[in-house]
Coordinates of C-alpha atoms in Angstrom, one line a residue:
Chain A
M1 CA 106.3 -56.2 36.4
K2 CA 104.9 -57.9 39.4
I3 CA 102.4 -55.7 41.3
L4 CA 102.7 -55.1 45.0
L5 CA 99.2 -56.4 45.9
P6 CA 96.0 -56.6 43.7
K7 CA 93.7 -53.6 43.9
K8 CA 90.9 -55.7 45.3
Q9 CA 93.1 -56.9 48.2
I10 CA 94.2 -53.3 48.9
E11 CA 90.6 -52.2 49.0
A12 CA 89.6 -55.0 51.3
F13 CA 92.4 -54.1 53.6
R14 CA 91.3 -50.5 53.6
T15 CA 87.8 -51.5 54.6
K16 CA 89.2 -53.7 57.3
A17 CA 91.3 -50.8 58.6
E18 CA 88.3 -48.5 58.7
K19 CA 86.4 -51.0 60.9
T20 CA 89.4 -51.5 63.3
E21 CA 89.5 -49.3 66.3
H22 CA 93.3 -49.4 66.7
R23 CA 94.4 -49.6 63.1
R24 CA 98.0 -49.9 63.8
E25 CA 97.5 -53.4 65.1
L26 CA 97.1 -54.5 61.5
V27 CA 100.6 -53.5 60.5
V28 CA 102.1 -56.9 60.7
D29 CA 99.1 -58.5 59.1
F30 CA 99.3 -56.1 56.1
M31 CA 103.0 -56.7 55.6
R32 CA 102.5 -60.4 55.7
E33 CA 99.8 -60.1 53.0
I34 CA 102.1 -58.0 50.8
Q35 CA 105.0 -60.5 51.3
D36 CA 102.8 -63.4 50.5
H37 CA 101.9 -61.8 47.2
Y38 CA 105.1 -60.0 46.2
G39 CA 107.7 -62.1 47.9
W40 CA 109.1 -59.4 50.1
V41 CA 108.3 -55.9 51.4
P42 CA 109.8 -53.2 49.3
D43 CA 109.8 -49.4 50.2
E44 CA 106.5 -49.0 48.3
G45 CA 105.0 -51.8 50.5
V46 CA 106.1 -49.9 53.7
E47 CA 104.5 -46.7 52.2
L48 CA 101.3 -48.4 51.3
V49 CA 100.9 -49.9 54.8
A50 CA 101.6 -46.5 56.4
E51 CA 99.2 -44.7 54.2
T52 CA 96.5 -47.2 54.6
L53 CA 96.8 -47.4 58.4
G54 CA 97.3 -43.6 58.9
V55 CA 100.8 -43.9 60.4
T56 CA 104.2 -42.7 59.4
T57 CA 106.5 -44.8 57.3
I58 CA 109.0 -44.9 60.2
D59 CA 106.3 -46.4 62.4
V60 CA 106.0 -49.2 59.8
E61 CA 109.7 -49.5 59.2
E62 CA 110.7 -49.9 62.8
V63 CA 108.3 -52.8 63.0
A64 CA 109.3 -54.3 59.7
T65 CA 113.0 -54.4 60.6
F66 CA 112.3 -56.0 63.9
Y67 CA 111.0 -59.2 62.7
D68 CA 113.2 -61.7 60.9
K69 CA 110.4 -63.2 58.9
I70 CA 109.5 -59.9 57.3
Y71 CA 111.9 -59.6 54.3
R72 CA 112.9 -56.0 53.6
Q73 CA 115.2 -57.2 50.7
P74 CA 114.4 -59.6 47.8
V75 CA 114.6 -63.2 48.7
G76 CA 114.3 -66.3 46.5
R77 CA 111.0 -67.8 45.5
Y78 CA 111.7 -70.4 48.2
P79 CA 113.2 -68.8 51.4
I80 CA 114.7 -71.6 53.4
H81 CA 114.9 -71.1 57.1
I82 CA 117.5 -73.4 58.7
C83 CA 117.0 -74.0 62.4
D84 CA 120.4 -73.6 64.2
S85 CA 119.2 -73.9 67.8
I86 CA 120.0 -76.6 70.3
C87 CA 117.8 -79.5 69.5
C88 CA 118.5 -79.5 65.8
W89 CA 122.1 -79.1 66.6
T90 CA 122.0 -82.3 68.7
R91 CA 120.7 -84.2 65.7
G92 CA 122.8 -83.0 62.9
G93 CA 121.5 -79.5 62.1
E94 CA 125.0 -78.3 61.2
Q95 CA 125.4 -81.0 58.6
I96 CA 122.1 -80.1 57.0
A97 CA 123.1 -76.4 56.9
A98 CA 126.5 -77.4 55.4
H99 CA 124.8 -79.7 52.8
L100 CA 122.3 -77.0 51.7
Q101 CA 125.0 -74.5 51.1
E102 CA 127.0 -77.0 49.1
L103 CA 124.0 -78.2 47.1
L104 CA 122.9 -74.7 46.3
G105 CA 126.3 -73.2 45.9
I106 CA 125.6 -70.3 48.2
E107 CA 126.4 -69.2 51.8
L108 CA 124.0 -68.5 54.5
G109 CA 122.2 -65.3 53.7
G110 CA 122.7 -65.8 50.0
T111 CA 120.3 -66.4 47.1
T112 CA 120.9 -68.7 44.1
E113 CA 121.5 -67.0 40.8
D114 CA 118.3 -68.4 39.3
G115 CA 116.4 -66.5 42.1
L116 CA 114.8 -69.8 43.5
F117 CA 116.4 -70.3 46.9
T118 CA 117.6 -68.1 49.8
L119 CA 119.3 -69.6 52.8
L120 CA 118.5 -68.0 56.1
P121 CA 119.7 -69.3 59.5
T122 CA 116.8 -69.1 62.1
C123 CA 116.2 -69.8 65.7
C124 CA 114.1 -72.8 66.9
L125 CA 111.1 -73.6 64.6
G126 CA 109.1 -75.4 67.5
G127 CA 109.6 -78.8 65.9
C128 CA 112.2 -80.0 68.4
G129 CA 110.7 -83.5 68.4
R130 CA 111.4 -83.8 64.7
A131 CA 114.9 -82.4 64.5
P132 CA 116.8 -81.5 62.4
S133 CA 114.3 -79.2 60.7
I134 CA 113.9 -76.5 58.2
M135 CA 111.1 -74.2 57.0
I136 CA 110.7 -73.6 53.3
G137 CA 108.3 -70.6 52.9
R138 CA 105.8 -71.3 55.6
K139 CA 106.1 -75.0 55.4
F140 CA 107.9 -77.1 58.1
H141 CA 110.0 -80.0 57.2
G142 CA 111.3 -82.2 60.0
N143 CA 113.4 -85.4 60.6
L144 CA 115.7 -84.3 57.8
T145 CA 118.6 -86.3 56.3
V146 CA 120.9 -85.3 53.4
E147 CA 118.8 -87.5 51.1
A148 CA 115.6 -85.9 52.1
I149 CA 117.1 -82.5 51.4
D150 CA 118.2 -83.6 48.0
Q151 CA 114.7 -84.8 47.3
L152 CA 113.0 -81.7 48.6
I153 CA 115.2 -79.3 46.4
D154 CA 114.7 -81.5 43.4
Q155 CA 110.9 -81.5 43.8
L156 CA 110.8 -77.7 44.1
R157 CA 113.0 -77.3 41.0
K158 CA 110.7 -79.5 39.1
E159 CA 107.6 -77.6 40.3
V160 CA 109.1 -74.4 38.9
A161 CA 110.1 -76.0 35.6
R162 CA 106.5 -77.3 35.1
Chain B
M1 CA 102.1 -96.1 80.4
S2 CA 98.5 -96.0 79.7
A3 CA 97.7 -95.3 83.5
T4 CA 98.4 -91.6 83.1
P5 CA 95.2 -89.7 82.7
Q6 CA 95.0 -87.8 79.5
L7 CA 93.3 -84.4 79.6
L8 CA 95.0 -82.2 77.0
F9 CA 95.9 -85.1 74.7
K10 CA 92.8 -87.2 75.3
N11 CA 91.6 -86.8 71.7
R12 CA 94.9 -86.7 70.1
V13 CA 95.6 -88.8 67.0
P14 CA 99.0 -88.1 65.4
G15 CA 98.6 -86.3 62.0
K16 CA 95.0 -85.4 62.6
T17 CA 93.1 -82.3 64.1
V18 CA 90.1 -82.8 66.3
S19 CA 87.0 -81.2 64.7
Y20 CA 84.3 -79.2 66.6
K21 CA 82.0 -82.3 66.4
D22 CA 84.5 -84.8 67.7
Y23 CA 85.6 -82.3 70.5
C24 CA 81.9 -82.1 71.6
K25 CA 81.6 -86.0 71.5
T26 CA 84.2 -86.3 74.3
G27 CA 82.7 -83.6 76.5
G28 CA 83.8 -80.5 74.7
Y29 CA 82.1 -77.2 75.7
T30 CA 80.3 -78.9 78.7
A31 CA 82.5 -77.1 81.1
L32 CA 81.6 -73.8 79.4
E33 CA 77.8 -74.6 79.6
K34 CA 78.2 -75.7 83.2
A35 CA 80.0 -72.5 84.2
L36 CA 77.8 -70.0 82.3
K37 CA 74.7 -71.7 83.9
G38 CA 75.8 -72.3 87.4
M39 CA 79.0 -70.6 88.4
S40 CA 79.9 -67.0 89.1
P41 CA 83.1 -65.6 87.8
A42 CA 84.5 -65.3 91.3
E43 CA 83.8 -69.0 91.9
I44 CA 85.9 -69.9 88.9
V45 CA 88.8 -67.8 90.0
T46 CA 88.6 -69.4 93.5
L47 CA 88.4 -72.9 91.9
V48 CA 91.5 -72.3 89.7
K49 CA 93.4 -70.9 92.6
A50 CA 92.5 -74.1 94.7
S51 CA 93.4 -76.4 91.8
G52 CA 97.1 -75.4 92.2
L53 CA 97.5 -74.7 88.5
R54 CA 100.7 -72.8 87.8
G55 CA 101.5 -70.9 84.5
R56 CA 102.6 -73.3 81.9
G57 CA 104.5 -70.6 79.9
G58 CA 107.6 -71.2 82.1
A59 CA 107.3 -68.8 85.0
G60 CA 105.1 -71.0 87.0
F61 CA 103.1 -68.3 88.8
S62 CA 99.8 -69.3 90.4
T63 CA 97.1 -68.8 87.6
G64 CA 94.3 -68.3 90.1
L65 CA 96.4 -65.8 92.1
K66 CA 97.3 -63.9 88.9
W67 CA 93.7 -63.7 88.0
S68 CA 92.7 -62.4 91.5
F69 CA 94.8 -59.3 90.8
F70 CA 92.8 -58.5 87.7
P71 CA 90.5 -55.6 88.1
A72 CA 87.4 -57.4 86.8
D73 CA 85.1 -54.6 87.9
K74 CA 86.7 -51.9 85.7
P75 CA 84.7 -50.9 82.6
A76 CA 85.2 -52.5 79.3
P77 CA 87.4 -53.0 77.2
K78 CA 89.4 -55.6 79.1
Y79 CA 91.6 -58.1 77.4
L80 CA 92.5 -61.7 77.7
V81 CA 95.6 -62.5 75.7
C82 CA 96.9 -66.0 74.9
N83 CA 100.7 -66.3 74.5
C84 CA 101.4 -68.7 71.7
D85 CA 104.8 -67.3 70.8
E86 CA 106.5 -70.5 72.0
M87 CA 110.0 -69.9 70.6
E88 CA 112.4 -71.1 73.4
P89 CA 114.5 -73.8 72.0
G90 CA 113.4 -77.2 73.2
T91 CA 109.8 -76.1 73.7
Y92 CA 107.1 -77.3 71.3
K93 CA 104.2 -78.5 73.4
D94 CA 101.7 -75.7 72.6
G95 CA 102.3 -76.4 69.0
E96 CA 101.6 -80.0 69.5
L97 CA 98.4 -79.2 71.5
L98 CA 97.1 -76.8 68.8
A99 CA 97.9 -79.2 66.0
A100 CA 95.9 -81.9 67.7
D101 CA 92.9 -80.2 69.5
P102 CA 92.5 -76.5 69.1
H103 CA 89.0 -76.2 70.6
Q104 CA 90.4 -76.8 74.1
L105 CA 92.1 -73.4 73.9
I106 CA 89.0 -71.7 72.6
E107 CA 86.9 -73.2 75.4
G108 CA 89.5 -72.4 77.9
M109 CA 89.7 -68.8 76.7
I110 CA 86.0 -68.2 76.9
L111 CA 85.8 -69.6 80.4
S112 CA 88.8 -67.6 81.5
A113 CA 87.4 -64.4 80.0
Y114 CA 84.1 -65.1 81.8
A115 CA 86.0 -65.5 85.1
L116 CA 87.9 -62.2 84.5
N117 CA 85.0 -60.3 82.9
A118 CA 87.1 -59.7 79.9
D119 CA 85.2 -58.9 76.7
T120 CA 88.0 -59.3 74.1
G121 CA 90.6 -61.9 73.5
Y122 CA 93.6 -62.2 71.3
I123 CA 95.7 -65.3 70.4
F124 CA 99.2 -64.4 69.5
I125 CA 100.7 -67.1 67.3
R126 CA 104.3 -67.4 66.2
Y127 CA 105.2 -67.3 62.5
A128 CA 106.3 -71.0 62.3
Y129 CA 102.9 -72.2 63.6
D130 CA 101.1 -71.8 60.3
Q131 CA 99.1 -75.0 60.6
Q132 CA 98.1 -74.1 64.1
L133 CA 97.0 -70.7 62.9
K134 CA 94.8 -72.3 60.3
N135 CA 93.4 -74.8 62.9
L136 CA 92.5 -71.9 65.2
Q137 CA 90.8 -69.9 62.3
Q138 CA 88.6 -73.0 61.7
A139 CA 87.9 -73.5 65.4
V140 CA 87.0 -69.9 66.0
A141 CA 84.5 -70.1 63.1
E142 CA 83.0 -73.3 64.4
A143 CA 82.8 -71.9 67.9
T144 CA 81.2 -68.7 66.6
A145 CA 78.6 -70.7 64.6
A146 CA 77.8 -72.7 67.7
G147 CA 77.1 -69.6 69.6
Y148 CA 80.1 -70.0 72.0
L149 CA 81.7 -66.7 70.7
G150 CA 80.0 -63.3 70.2
K151 CA 77.1 -61.8 72.0
N152 CA 75.1 -63.3 74.8
I153 CA 76.9 -66.6 74.9
C154 CA 74.5 -69.5 75.7
G155 CA 71.9 -67.0 76.9
S156 CA 74.1 -65.9 79.8
G157 CA 74.4 -62.2 78.8
F158 CA 78.2 -62.6 78.6
D159 CA 79.8 -61.3 75.4
F160 CA 83.3 -62.3 74.2
E161 CA 85.0 -61.8 70.9
L162 CA 88.2 -63.5 69.9
H163 CA 90.9 -62.4 67.5
L164 CA 93.9 -64.2 66.0
H165 CA 97.2 -62.4 65.5
G166 CA 100.0 -64.1 63.3
S167 CA 103.4 -62.9 64.2
A168 CA 106.5 -62.6 62.1
G169 CA 109.3 -64.1 64.2
R170 CA 111.5 -63.1 67.2
Y171 CA 111.7 -64.9 70.5
I172 CA 111.3 -61.6 72.5
L173 CA 107.6 -61.5 71.6
G174 CA 107.1 -64.3 74.2
E175 CA 107.9 -61.7 76.9
E176 CA 104.3 -60.5 77.8
T177 CA 104.9 -56.7 77.5
A178 CA 106.8 -57.1 74.2
L179 CA 103.9 -59.3 73.0
L180 CA 101.5 -56.5 73.8
N181 CA 103.5 -54.0 71.9
G182 CA 103.7 -56.5 69.0
L183 CA 99.9 -56.8 69.1
E184 CA 99.4 -53.1 69.0
G185 CA 101.6 -52.9 65.9
Q186 CA 104.5 -51.1 67.8
R187 CA 108.1 -52.1 67.8
P188 CA 108.0 -55.0 70.2
N189 CA 110.5 -54.0 72.8
P190 CA 109.4 -55.0 76.4
R191 CA 107.7 -52.3 78.5
L192 CA 108.8 -51.0 81.9
K193 CA 106.9 -52.6 84.7
P194 CA 105.0 -51.2 86.7
P195 CA 102.3 -50.6 85.4
F196 CA 101.6 -54.2 85.1
P197 CA 99.4 -55.5 82.3
A198 CA 96.6 -56.1 84.8
Q199 CA 96.4 -52.4 85.4
S200 CA 97.6 -51.1 81.9
G201 CA 98.1 -53.6 79.2
L202 CA 96.9 -53.8 75.7
F203 CA 95.9 -50.4 74.4
G204 CA 96.4 -49.2 78.0
R205 CA 93.5 -51.3 79.3
P206 CA 93.5 -54.2 82.0
T207 CA 94.9 -57.2 80.3
T208 CA 95.8 -60.7 81.4
V209 CA 98.4 -62.8 79.4
N210 CA 98.3 -66.6 79.8
N211 CA 100.0 -69.5 78.0
V212 CA 98.2 -71.9 75.7
E213 CA 98.5 -74.9 77.9
T214 CA 97.5 -73.0 81.0
L215 CA 94.3 -71.9 79.4
A216 CA 93.5 -75.2 77.8
N217 CA 93.6 -76.7 81.4
I218 CA 90.7 -74.5 82.6
P219 CA 87.8 -76.6 81.1
H220 CA 89.3 -79.7 82.6
I221 CA 89.5 -78.1 86.1
V222 CA 85.9 -76.7 85.8
N223 CA 84.6 -80.2 85.0
G224 CA 86.8 -82.2 87.3
G225 CA 87.2 -80.0 90.3
A226 CA 90.3 -78.6 92.2
E227 CA 91.0 -81.7 94.3
W228 CA 90.9 -84.0 91.4
F229 CA 93.3 -81.8 89.4
K230 CA 95.7 -81.4 92.3
G231 CA 95.6 -85.3 92.7
L232 CA 96.8 -85.9 89.2
A233 CA 100.4 -84.9 90.2
R234 CA 102.8 -87.4 91.5
N235 CA 104.4 -85.1 94.1
H236 CA 102.4 -83.7 97.0
E237 CA 103.1 -80.0 96.2
G238 CA 102.3 -80.4 92.4
A239 CA 99.1 -80.2 90.5
G240 CA 97.8 -81.5 87.3
T241 CA 99.4 -83.1 84.2
K242 CA 102.0 -81.4 82.1
L243 CA 103.0 -81.7 78.4
F244 CA 106.6 -82.8 78.3
G245 CA 108.4 -82.2 75.0
L246 CA 111.3 -84.5 74.6
S247 CA 114.3 -83.7 72.4
G248 CA 118.0 -84.2 71.9
H249 CA 119.9 -87.4 72.3
L250 CA 116.9 -89.7 73.1
N251 CA 115.6 -92.7 71.2
V252 CA 112.1 -91.2 71.2
T253 CA 111.7 -87.4 70.8
E254 CA 107.9 -86.9 71.2
C255 CA 105.5 -84.9 73.3
F256 CA 103.8 -86.7 76.2
E257 CA 101.1 -85.7 78.7
L258 CA 102.4 -86.9 82.0
P259 CA 101.8 -86.2 85.7
V260 CA 103.6 -83.2 87.2
G261 CA 106.3 -84.6 89.5
I262 CA 107.4 -87.5 87.3
P263 CA 111.0 -88.3 88.1
L264 CA 113.5 -87.3 85.4
G265 CA 115.0 -90.8 85.2
E266 CA 111.6 -92.3 84.5
L267 CA 110.8 -89.7 81.9
I268 CA 114.0 -90.5 80.1
E269 CA 113.8 -94.3 80.2
A270 CA 110.1 -95.1 80.1
Y271 CA 109.1 -92.4 77.5
G272 CA 112.3 -91.2 75.8
G273 CA 113.4 -94.7 75.3
G274 CA 116.7 -94.1 76.9
V275 CA 119.7 -92.1 75.6
W276 CA 120.3 -92.9 71.9
R277 CA 123.2 -95.0 70.4
N278 CA 123.5 -96.9 73.7
R279 CA 125.3 -93.9 75.2
K280 CA 125.0 -92.5 78.7
F281 CA 123.1 -89.6 80.0
K282 CA 125.3 -86.6 80.6
A283 CA 122.9 -83.7 81.2
C284 CA 119.7 -82.1 80.1
L285 CA 117.8 -78.8 79.9
P286 CA 114.8 -79.6 82.0
G287 CA 112.5 -76.9 80.6
G288 CA 113.8 -75.0 77.7
A289 CA 116.9 -73.2 76.7
S290 CA 117.0 -70.9 79.7
T291 CA 116.8 -73.5 82.5
P292 CA 120.1 -74.5 84.1
Y293 CA 121.3 -78.1 83.3
L294 CA 120.5 -81.1 85.4
T295 CA 123.0 -84.0 85.5
G296 CA 123.1 -87.7 86.5
E297 CA 122.8 -86.9 90.1
H298 CA 119.3 -85.4 89.4
L299 CA 117.6 -88.4 87.9
D300 CA 115.4 -89.1 90.9
I301 CA 114.2 -85.6 91.1
A302 CA 110.5 -84.9 90.7
L303 CA 109.9 -82.6 87.7
D304 CA 107.9 -79.7 89.1
F305 CA 108.6 -76.0 89.9
D306 CA 109.7 -76.2 93.6
P307 CA 111.8 -79.4 93.5
L308 CA 113.8 -78.0 90.4
A309 CA 114.1 -74.6 92.0
A310 CA 115.7 -76.3 95.1
V311 CA 118.5 -77.7 93.0
G312 CA 119.2 -74.4 91.2
S313 CA 117.3 -75.0 88.1
R314 CA 113.8 -74.4 86.8
F315 CA 110.8 -76.4 85.6
G316 CA 110.2 -73.8 82.7
T317 CA 108.1 -75.2 79.9
A318 CA 109.0 -78.9 80.5
G319 CA 110.7 -79.1 77.1
V320 CA 113.4 -81.6 78.1
T321 CA 116.5 -81.6 75.9
V322 CA 118.9 -84.5 76.7
F323 CA 122.7 -84.6 75.9
D324 CA 124.7 -87.8 75.8
D325 CA 128.1 -88.4 77.3
Q326 CA 130.0 -87.5 74.1
T327 CA 128.6 -83.9 74.1
C328 CA 130.7 -80.9 74.8
M329 CA 128.7 -78.8 77.3
L330 CA 130.7 -75.7 76.4
R331 CA 129.6 -76.1 72.8
V332 CA 126.1 -76.6 74.0
T333 CA 126.2 -73.4 76.1
L334 CA 127.7 -71.5 73.2
N335 CA 124.8 -72.6 70.9
L336 CA 122.3 -71.5 73.5
L337 CA 123.9 -68.2 74.2
R338 CA 124.2 -67.4 70.4
F339 CA 120.4 -67.9 70.3
F340 CA 119.8 -65.5 73.1
A341 CA 122.4 -62.9 71.7
R342 CA 120.7 -63.0 68.4
E343 CA 117.2 -62.7 69.8
S344 CA 118.0 -59.9 72.1
C345 CA 115.9 -56.8 71.2
G346 CA 118.9 -54.6 71.8
W347 CA 117.1 -52.3 74.2
C348 CA 119.4 -52.5 77.3
T349 CA 123.2 -52.7 77.5
P350 CA 123.6 -55.9 79.7
C351 CA 121.6 -57.8 77.1
R352 CA 122.7 -56.1 73.8
D353 CA 126.4 -56.0 74.7
G354 CA 126.8 -58.5 77.4
L355 CA 125.5 -61.6 75.6
P356 CA 127.7 -61.1 72.5
L357 CA 130.7 -60.7 74.9
V358 CA 129.8 -64.0 76.6
C359 CA 129.5 -65.7 73.2
W360 CA 132.9 -64.3 72.3
L361 CA 134.5 -65.7 75.4
L362 CA 132.9 -69.1 75.0
E363 CA 134.0 -69.2 71.4
K364 CA 137.6 -68.4 72.3
I365 CA 137.7 -71.2 74.9
E366 CA 136.0 -73.6 72.7
N367 CA 138.5 -72.9 69.9
G368 CA 141.4 -73.7 72.3
E369 CA 142.5 -70.1 72.6
G370 CA 141.0 -69.4 76.1
T371 CA 142.9 -68.6 79.3
L372 CA 141.9 -68.7 83.0
D373 CA 141.4 -65.0 82.8
D374 CA 138.7 -65.7 80.3
L375 CA 137.1 -68.1 82.6
Q376 CA 137.1 -65.4 85.3
M377 CA 135.7 -62.9 82.9
L378 CA 132.8 -65.4 82.1
R379 CA 132.1 -65.5 85.8
D380 CA 132.2 -61.7 86.1
Q381 CA 129.9 -61.3 83.1
Q382 CA 127.4 -63.7 84.7
Q383 CA 127.4 -61.4 87.8
H384 CA 127.1 -58.3 85.8
I385 CA 124.2 -59.5 83.6
S386 CA 122.2 -61.4 86.0
G387 CA 119.3 -59.3 87.5
R388 CA 120.4 -56.2 85.7
S389 CA 118.6 -56.4 82.3
F390 CA 115.4 -54.7 81.4
C391 CA 113.5 -57.9 81.0
A392 CA 113.9 -61.6 81.7
L393 CA 115.6 -62.5 78.4
A394 CA 119.2 -61.9 79.6
D395 CA 118.3 -63.5 82.9
G396 CA 117.3 -66.6 81.0
A397 CA 120.4 -66.6 79.0
M398 CA 122.4 -66.7 82.2
G399 CA 120.7 -70.0 83.0
P400 CA 122.9 -72.2 80.8
L401 CA 126.0 -70.2 81.6
D402 CA 125.3 -70.7 85.3
G403 CA 124.8 -74.4 84.8
L404 CA 128.1 -74.6 82.8
L405 CA 130.2 -72.8 85.4
R406 CA 128.6 -74.5 88.4
L407 CA 128.4 -78.1 87.0
F408 CA 131.0 -78.3 84.2
E409 CA 133.7 -76.0 85.3
Q410 CA 136.4 -78.8 85.0
E411 CA 135.2 -79.3 81.3
V412 CA 135.9 -75.6 80.7
I413 CA 139.3 -75.8 82.3
D414 CA 140.1 -78.8 80.2
H415 CA 139.6 -76.8 77.1
I416 CA 142.0 -74.1 78.4
D417 CA 144.6 -76.7 79.6
K418 CA 144.7 -78.7 76.4
G419 CA 144.3 -75.7 74.1
R420 CA 141.5 -77.5 72.2
C421 CA 138.1 -79.0 72.6
P422 CA 138.5 -82.3 74.3
F423 CA 135.5 -83.8 72.5

């Protein structure tokens, strides 16, 4: 079973929290760390953050559920955020979204059966000059075409197979 | 084109990030040295006020005037917060600036903190700007090693520490009080004002929140002077240069540093390379998703706060999104309203319930199922929502709706008459 976060990292975070005057400010930081390691933030993650920062679980939960880039449910290994805002829309964003759904055989919000990809619509990624765009994990990809999407997905599948 | 003085983009090379060494080679940190050795904090506030610099985050309030409200004489801690949430569709200039030359923001923040007598700074960075966050981590480390951050900076006795905060999505965090809640690790709904952040901001302490581009301009103003900065603009009431992020139906969709007051038509032709596919210009958002449309009759207008306010729009963030003559403006407005509805924090009724209702009405008309009553209801909703929400998000959402009803009413009626989208 995959562990939530290595002991060392938890200890490092505990030390950081002790040195921070307003510990609660670290709540997003800590959840981002757990997510980077575990892929998403399960209930145990919320509890760990709460306990480490000396706040209640609802204090953490109400923050976790506010942000769309904190995943409180399992997502694929590569969460794909598809920009559906205006600049991408002007340059074929809808076709990119449709193509990704067809290529992966899932709808927006869904995860592929092999657990590799999740499709999530998102607002503007701040890459309006390079529309249409998506973000895979934390990596931005712009000036997309259907062919470029095929290549990207192919490349990621090969990476996993390796 | 090369005649435009480059301040913020002077070191910019596409695909590269300016290092500490290269930043210093072109005069980096000389403004900070100059100020710490020979200027009082009050002198800097006066200088910035005289320069005419107006907030680059969209609201356009005088930066110097905002600073003059800050209670600099109150005891520490006092905070300077940089807003790099930048999530309004069409806006990507701060991201470009930090991808290219992050030290400008660091130097600008130290100078501004000195002017405000703030001891601690935060840079709040949106989730999608991962590379920019990494650039800033590197820049902070370099500035600290050089003695520009920490205790007794340049032997002046001034102390300043700077923290970075990576966010996790959501447009509302760009609202300054929501941002402060987010920094504190609270649920980031906006706060009731007053008290204003200058009195009670981060952790209940005096706080000023400024935009990335605003702060990055400060070193240039300190080095160049107020008159020089004012004179950079093309219109007499304007000041400085501005980062214009071009997007939409243009041949060239890049970010340019150009004088404030450049006419819209010149921006589109000389920099945007004209409308794509040999089509005609129909409309644009002049400064982000919340700014009412401009049309062909506005091509001679000087892009600046006052001239755009005079024609019922806003300069906003100068993220210019262009639409060609084959675009359905109802569909554009629906896209924009869906964004605002989804990004509403849900705190107040006009925003939480009003925006989805507007979306539903727009959808109905776009799908050819609308009636003239629906059009009237859209007008009513605009009245009901404008000025009645807890923060500026819903007011911003009314920008494109106002533009649609004022400038493209016939297009909406055509949808109703034909029973389908005419595009």
